[in-house]
Tab-separated table of C-alpha atoms and ligand atoms in Angstrom:
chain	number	residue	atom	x	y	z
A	24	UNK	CA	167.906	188.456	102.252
A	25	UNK	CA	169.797	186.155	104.418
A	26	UNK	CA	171.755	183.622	102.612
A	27	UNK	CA	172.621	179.867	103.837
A	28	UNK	CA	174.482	176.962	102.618
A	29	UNK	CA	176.128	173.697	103.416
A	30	UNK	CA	177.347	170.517	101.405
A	31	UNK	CA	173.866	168.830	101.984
A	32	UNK	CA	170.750	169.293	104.248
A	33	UNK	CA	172.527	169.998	107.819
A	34	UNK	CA	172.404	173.462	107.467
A	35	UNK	CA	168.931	173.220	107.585
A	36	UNK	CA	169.558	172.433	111.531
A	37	UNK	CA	171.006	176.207	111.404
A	38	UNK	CA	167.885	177.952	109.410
A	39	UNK	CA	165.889	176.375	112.190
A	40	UNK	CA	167.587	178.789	114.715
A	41	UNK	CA	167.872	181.753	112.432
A	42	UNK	CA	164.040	181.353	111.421
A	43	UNK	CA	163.423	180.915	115.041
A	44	UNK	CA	164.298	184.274	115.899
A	45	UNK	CA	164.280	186.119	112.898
A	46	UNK	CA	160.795	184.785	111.275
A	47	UNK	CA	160.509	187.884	109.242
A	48	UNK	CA	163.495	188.318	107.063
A	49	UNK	CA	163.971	186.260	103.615
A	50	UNK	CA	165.947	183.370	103.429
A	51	UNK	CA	167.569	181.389	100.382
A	52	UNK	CA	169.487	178.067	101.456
A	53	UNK	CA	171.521	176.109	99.160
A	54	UNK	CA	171.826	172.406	99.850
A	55	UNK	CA	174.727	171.194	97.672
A	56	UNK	CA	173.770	167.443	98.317
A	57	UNK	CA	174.840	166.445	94.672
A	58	UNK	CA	178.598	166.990	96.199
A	59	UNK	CA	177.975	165.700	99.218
A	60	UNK	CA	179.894	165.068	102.298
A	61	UNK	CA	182.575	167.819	102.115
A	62	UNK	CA	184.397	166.043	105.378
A	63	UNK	CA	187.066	164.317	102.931
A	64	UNK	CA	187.281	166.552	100.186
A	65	UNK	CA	190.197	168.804	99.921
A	66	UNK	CA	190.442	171.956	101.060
A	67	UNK	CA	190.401	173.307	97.344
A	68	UNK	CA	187.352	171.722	96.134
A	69	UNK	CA	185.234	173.107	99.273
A	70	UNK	CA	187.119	176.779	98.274
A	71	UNK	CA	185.582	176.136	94.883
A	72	UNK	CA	182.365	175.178	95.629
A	73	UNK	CA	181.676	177.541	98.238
A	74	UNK	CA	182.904	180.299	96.205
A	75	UNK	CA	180.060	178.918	93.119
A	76	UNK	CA	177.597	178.946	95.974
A	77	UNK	CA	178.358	182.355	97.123
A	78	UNK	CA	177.871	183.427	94.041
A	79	UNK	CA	174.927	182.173	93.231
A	80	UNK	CA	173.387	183.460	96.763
A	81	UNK	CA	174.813	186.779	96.258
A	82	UNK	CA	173.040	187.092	92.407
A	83	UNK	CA	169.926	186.386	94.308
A	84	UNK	CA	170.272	189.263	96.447
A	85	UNK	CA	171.625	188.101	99.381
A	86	UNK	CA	172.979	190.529	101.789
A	87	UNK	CA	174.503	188.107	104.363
A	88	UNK	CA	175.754	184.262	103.583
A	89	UNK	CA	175.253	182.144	106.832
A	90	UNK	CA	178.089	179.352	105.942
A	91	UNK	CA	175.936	176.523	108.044
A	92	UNK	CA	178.689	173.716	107.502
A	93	UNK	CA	181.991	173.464	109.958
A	94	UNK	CA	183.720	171.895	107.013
A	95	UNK	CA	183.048	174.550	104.294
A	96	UNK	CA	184.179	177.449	107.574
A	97	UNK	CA	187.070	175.620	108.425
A	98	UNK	CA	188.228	175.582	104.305
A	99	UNK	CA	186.972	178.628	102.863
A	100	UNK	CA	185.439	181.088	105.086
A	101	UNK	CA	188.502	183.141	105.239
A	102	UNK	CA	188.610	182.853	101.081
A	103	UNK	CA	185.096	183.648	100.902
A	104	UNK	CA	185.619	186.749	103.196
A	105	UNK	CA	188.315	188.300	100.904
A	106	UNK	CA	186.772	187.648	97.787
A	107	UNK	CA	183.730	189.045	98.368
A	108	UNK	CA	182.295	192.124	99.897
A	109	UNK	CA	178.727	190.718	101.706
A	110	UNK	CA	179.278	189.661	105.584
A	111	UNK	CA	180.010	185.255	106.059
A	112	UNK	CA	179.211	184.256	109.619
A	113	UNK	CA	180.300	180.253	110.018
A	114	UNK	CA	180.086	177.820	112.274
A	115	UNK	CA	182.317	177.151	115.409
A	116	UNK	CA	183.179	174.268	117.274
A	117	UNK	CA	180.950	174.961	121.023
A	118	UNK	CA	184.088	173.887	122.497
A	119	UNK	CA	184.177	177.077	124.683
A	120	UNK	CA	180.321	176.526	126.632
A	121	UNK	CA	181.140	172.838	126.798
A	122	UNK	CA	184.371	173.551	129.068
A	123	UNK	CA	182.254	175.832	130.946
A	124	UNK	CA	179.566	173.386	131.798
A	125	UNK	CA	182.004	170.109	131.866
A	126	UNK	CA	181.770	168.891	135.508
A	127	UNK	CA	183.935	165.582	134.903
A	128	UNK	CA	186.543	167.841	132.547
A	129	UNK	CA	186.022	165.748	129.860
A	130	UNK	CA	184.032	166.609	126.784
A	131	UNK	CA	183.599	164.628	123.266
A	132	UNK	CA	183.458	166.264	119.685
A	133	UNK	CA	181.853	164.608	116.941
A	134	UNK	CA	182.686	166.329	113.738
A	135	UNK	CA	184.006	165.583	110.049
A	136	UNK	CA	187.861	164.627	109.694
A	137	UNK	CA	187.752	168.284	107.468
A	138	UNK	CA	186.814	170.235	110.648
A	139	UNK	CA	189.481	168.855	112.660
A	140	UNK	CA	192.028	169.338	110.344
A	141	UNK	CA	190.708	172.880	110.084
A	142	UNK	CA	193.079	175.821	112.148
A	143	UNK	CA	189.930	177.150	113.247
A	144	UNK	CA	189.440	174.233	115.392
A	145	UNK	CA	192.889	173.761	116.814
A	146	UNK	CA	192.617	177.753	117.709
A	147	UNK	CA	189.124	176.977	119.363
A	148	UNK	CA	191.296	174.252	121.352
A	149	UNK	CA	194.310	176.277	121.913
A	150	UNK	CA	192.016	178.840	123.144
A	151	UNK	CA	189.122	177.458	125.379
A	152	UNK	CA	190.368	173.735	125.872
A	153	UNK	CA	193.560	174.368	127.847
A	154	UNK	CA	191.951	172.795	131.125
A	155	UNK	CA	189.710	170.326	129.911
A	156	UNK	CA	190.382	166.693	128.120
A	157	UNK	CA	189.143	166.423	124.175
A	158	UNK	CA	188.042	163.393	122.985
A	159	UNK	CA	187.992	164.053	119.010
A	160	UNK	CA	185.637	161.489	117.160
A	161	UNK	CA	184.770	161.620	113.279
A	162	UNK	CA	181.580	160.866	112.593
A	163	UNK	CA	182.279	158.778	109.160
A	164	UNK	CA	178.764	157.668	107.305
A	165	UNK	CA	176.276	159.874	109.659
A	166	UNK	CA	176.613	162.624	107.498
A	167	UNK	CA	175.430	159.973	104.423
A	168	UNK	CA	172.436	158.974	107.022
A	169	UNK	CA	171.333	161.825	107.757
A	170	UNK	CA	171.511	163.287	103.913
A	171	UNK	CA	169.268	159.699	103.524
A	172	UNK	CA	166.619	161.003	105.903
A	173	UNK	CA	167.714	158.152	108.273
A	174	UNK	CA	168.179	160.147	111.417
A	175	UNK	CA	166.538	157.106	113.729
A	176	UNK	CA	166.455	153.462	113.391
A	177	UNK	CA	168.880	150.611	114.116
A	178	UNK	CA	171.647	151.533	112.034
A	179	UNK	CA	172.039	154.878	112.866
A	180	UNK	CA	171.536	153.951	116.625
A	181	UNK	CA	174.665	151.345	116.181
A	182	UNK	CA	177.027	153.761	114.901
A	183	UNK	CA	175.796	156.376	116.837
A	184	UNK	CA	176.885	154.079	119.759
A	185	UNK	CA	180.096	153.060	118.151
A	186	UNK	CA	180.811	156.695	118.209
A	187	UNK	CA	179.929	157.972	121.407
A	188	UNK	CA	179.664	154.904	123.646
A	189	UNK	CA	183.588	155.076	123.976
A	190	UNK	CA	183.453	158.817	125.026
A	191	UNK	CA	181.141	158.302	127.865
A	192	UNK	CA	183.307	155.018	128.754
A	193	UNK	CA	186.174	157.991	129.125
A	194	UNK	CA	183.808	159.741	131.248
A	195	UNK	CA	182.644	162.833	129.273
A	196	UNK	CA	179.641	164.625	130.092
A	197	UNK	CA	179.421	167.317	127.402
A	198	UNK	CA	179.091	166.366	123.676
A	199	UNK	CA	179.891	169.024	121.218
A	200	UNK	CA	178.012	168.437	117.893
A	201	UNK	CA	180.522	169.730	115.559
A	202	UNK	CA	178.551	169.125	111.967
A	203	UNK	CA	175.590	170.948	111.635
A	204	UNK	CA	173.971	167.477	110.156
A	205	UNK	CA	174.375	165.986	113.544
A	206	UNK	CA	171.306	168.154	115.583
A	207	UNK	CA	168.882	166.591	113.499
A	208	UNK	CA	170.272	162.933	115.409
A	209	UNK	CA	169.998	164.388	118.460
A	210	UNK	CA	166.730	162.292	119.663
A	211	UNK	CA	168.504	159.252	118.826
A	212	UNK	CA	171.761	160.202	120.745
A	213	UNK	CA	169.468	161.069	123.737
A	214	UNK	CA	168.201	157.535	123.334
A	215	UNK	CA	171.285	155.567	122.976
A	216	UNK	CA	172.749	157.625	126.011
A	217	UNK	CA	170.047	157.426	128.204
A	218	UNK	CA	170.223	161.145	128.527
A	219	UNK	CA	173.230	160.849	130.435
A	220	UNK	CA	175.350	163.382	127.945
A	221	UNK	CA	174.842	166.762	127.652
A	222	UNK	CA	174.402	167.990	123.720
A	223	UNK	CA	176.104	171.209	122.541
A	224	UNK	CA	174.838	172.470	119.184
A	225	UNK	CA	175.980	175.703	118.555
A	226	UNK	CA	173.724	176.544	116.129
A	227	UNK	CA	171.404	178.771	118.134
A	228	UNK	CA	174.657	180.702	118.902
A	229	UNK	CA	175.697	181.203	115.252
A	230	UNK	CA	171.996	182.465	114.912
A	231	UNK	CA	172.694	185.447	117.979
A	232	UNK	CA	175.449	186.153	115.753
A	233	UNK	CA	173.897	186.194	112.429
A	234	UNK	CA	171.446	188.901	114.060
A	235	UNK	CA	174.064	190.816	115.391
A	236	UNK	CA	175.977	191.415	112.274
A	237	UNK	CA	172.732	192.214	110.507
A	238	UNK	CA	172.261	195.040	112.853
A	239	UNK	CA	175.623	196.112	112.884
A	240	UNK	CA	175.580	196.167	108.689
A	241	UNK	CA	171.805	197.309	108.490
A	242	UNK	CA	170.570	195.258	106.643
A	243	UNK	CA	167.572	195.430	107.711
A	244	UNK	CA	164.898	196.114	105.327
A	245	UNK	CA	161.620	196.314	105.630
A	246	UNK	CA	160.250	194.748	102.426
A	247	UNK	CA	160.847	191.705	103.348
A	248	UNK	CA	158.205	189.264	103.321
A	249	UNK	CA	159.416	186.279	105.788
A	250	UNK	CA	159.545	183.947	102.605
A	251	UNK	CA	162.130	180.667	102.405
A	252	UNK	CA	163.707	179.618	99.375
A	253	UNK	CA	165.011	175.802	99.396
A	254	UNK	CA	167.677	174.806	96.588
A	255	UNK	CA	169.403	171.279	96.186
A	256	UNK	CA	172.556	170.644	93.327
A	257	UNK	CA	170.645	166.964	94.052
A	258	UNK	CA	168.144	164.942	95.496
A	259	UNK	CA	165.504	167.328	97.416
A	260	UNK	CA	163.233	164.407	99.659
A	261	UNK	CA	164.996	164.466	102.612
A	262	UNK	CA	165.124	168.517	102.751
A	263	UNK	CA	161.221	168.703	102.023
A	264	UNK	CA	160.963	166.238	105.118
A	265	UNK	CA	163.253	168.167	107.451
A	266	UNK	CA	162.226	171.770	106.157
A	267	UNK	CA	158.220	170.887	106.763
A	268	UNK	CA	159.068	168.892	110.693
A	269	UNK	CA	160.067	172.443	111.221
A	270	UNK	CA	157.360	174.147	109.013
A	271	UNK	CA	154.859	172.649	108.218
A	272	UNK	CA	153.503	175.225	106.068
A	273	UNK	CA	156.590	175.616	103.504
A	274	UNK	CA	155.000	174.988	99.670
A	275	UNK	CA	156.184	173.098	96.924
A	276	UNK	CA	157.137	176.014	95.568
A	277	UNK	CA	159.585	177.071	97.756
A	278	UNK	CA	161.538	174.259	96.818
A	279	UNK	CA	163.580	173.630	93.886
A	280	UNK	CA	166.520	171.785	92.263
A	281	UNK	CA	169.036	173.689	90.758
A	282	UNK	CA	172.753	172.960	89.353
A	283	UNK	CA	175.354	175.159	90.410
B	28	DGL	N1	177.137	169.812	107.596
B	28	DGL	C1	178.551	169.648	107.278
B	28	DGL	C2	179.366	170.145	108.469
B	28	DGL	O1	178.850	170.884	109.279
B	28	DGL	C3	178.788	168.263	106.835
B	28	DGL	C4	180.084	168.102	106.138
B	28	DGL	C5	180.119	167.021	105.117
B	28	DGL	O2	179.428	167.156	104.110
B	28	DGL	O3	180.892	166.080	105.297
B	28	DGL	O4	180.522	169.843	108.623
């Protein structure tokens, strides 16, 4: 049983890849949309809701906890990883493939003021950045339109623009999507850019990784059923619409609300 969580329904853009190559194995993910966005809470209140998560996930038998939020790694995975004994794989900022595949040397992140606050980003940069130019961008309100199931449309095209408009201005030509809600706006940033930035999501990477670690722990096992379990702390519309443009065949029953 492969757990999953993230404040809200971003992760979900993380399932996707771990579903994609893994359809077989049993998956619970916990939306925690009733606290959502994590990106300006401290780093204490992520610690204790991603330990209450955790828990939760690990009560219903999961082996594995996929943390599919760049805030909640860059607060608590190193918490989560001491307090308890099941394997955490998070998220990372793709800053290392966009330096690779940078041709101008310049390369925009969009990601929540939590993640760049986070020593697991300024690592990432001391490590993989040291030839390139960073332009850092938070992405304030896209998490809250995305979480609304607005992930086209005028308003999210405008501050879509506001955001990333400036970057190409500065002449980037890599765009690392450092929030996991941000893949699910990647139409509309391919619209408002003309195509003319490339999008890193590092999600299918994290998923590689995921199936790695299973292997390496075996666990493996071959009762599982390929069933999905969906759980919001809040509202659960906008999951049911993102969970069923990927599956269309996920039940009512597979979803749930649940306070944790
Ligand atoms: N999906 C979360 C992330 O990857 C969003 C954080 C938030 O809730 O602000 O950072």
């Amino acid at each position: 049983m492969i757990g999953i969580f993230d404040s809200g329904v971003g992760g979900i853009s993380v399932w996707k890849e771990l579903y994609g190559l893994m359809p077989n194995q049993d998956f619970i993910y916990v939306a925690d949309s009733a606290n959502c966005p994590y990106g300006r809470k401290s780093a204490s209140e992520i610690i204790e809701r991603a330990k209450k998560i955790s828990e939760f996930l690990i009560n219903k038998n999961a082996d594995i906890i996929v943390v599919a939020c760049n805030t909640a790694t860059a607060a608590a995975i190193k918490y989560l990883r001491m307090h308890f004994s099941v394997p955490f794989v998070g998220m990372e900022p793709a800053i290392k493939p966009a330096a690779l595949k940078s041709k101008s040397g310049i390369v925009g992140v969009l990601a929540t003021a939590g993640t760049f606050k986070g020593s697991l980003y300024l690592d990432t940069l001391t490590k993989f950045a040291s030839n390139i130019k960073v332009i850092e961008q938070t992405g304030d309100g896209l998490v809250e339109l995305v979480e609304n199931g607005k992930i086209s449309g005028e308003e999210t095209e405008l501050l879509l623009q506001k955001y990333i408009n400036p970057m190409i201005d500065a002449g980037a030509d890599n765009l690392v999507l450092g929030c996991t809600h941000y893949p699910f706006l990647a139409e509309t940033i391919k619209k408002i850019t003309n195509n003319s930035i490339t999008i890193i999501n590092p999600a299918p990477a994290v998923a590689m990784q995921t199936k790695k670690i299973i292997a390496e722990n075996n666990i493996n096992n071959s009762n599982n059923s390929g069933a999905n379990m969906f759980i919001s702390t809040g509202n659960l519309e906008t999951m049911k619409t993102l969970v069923r443009s990927i599956n269309p065949n996920t039940r009512e029953q597979d979803f749930a609300t649940q306070k944790i």
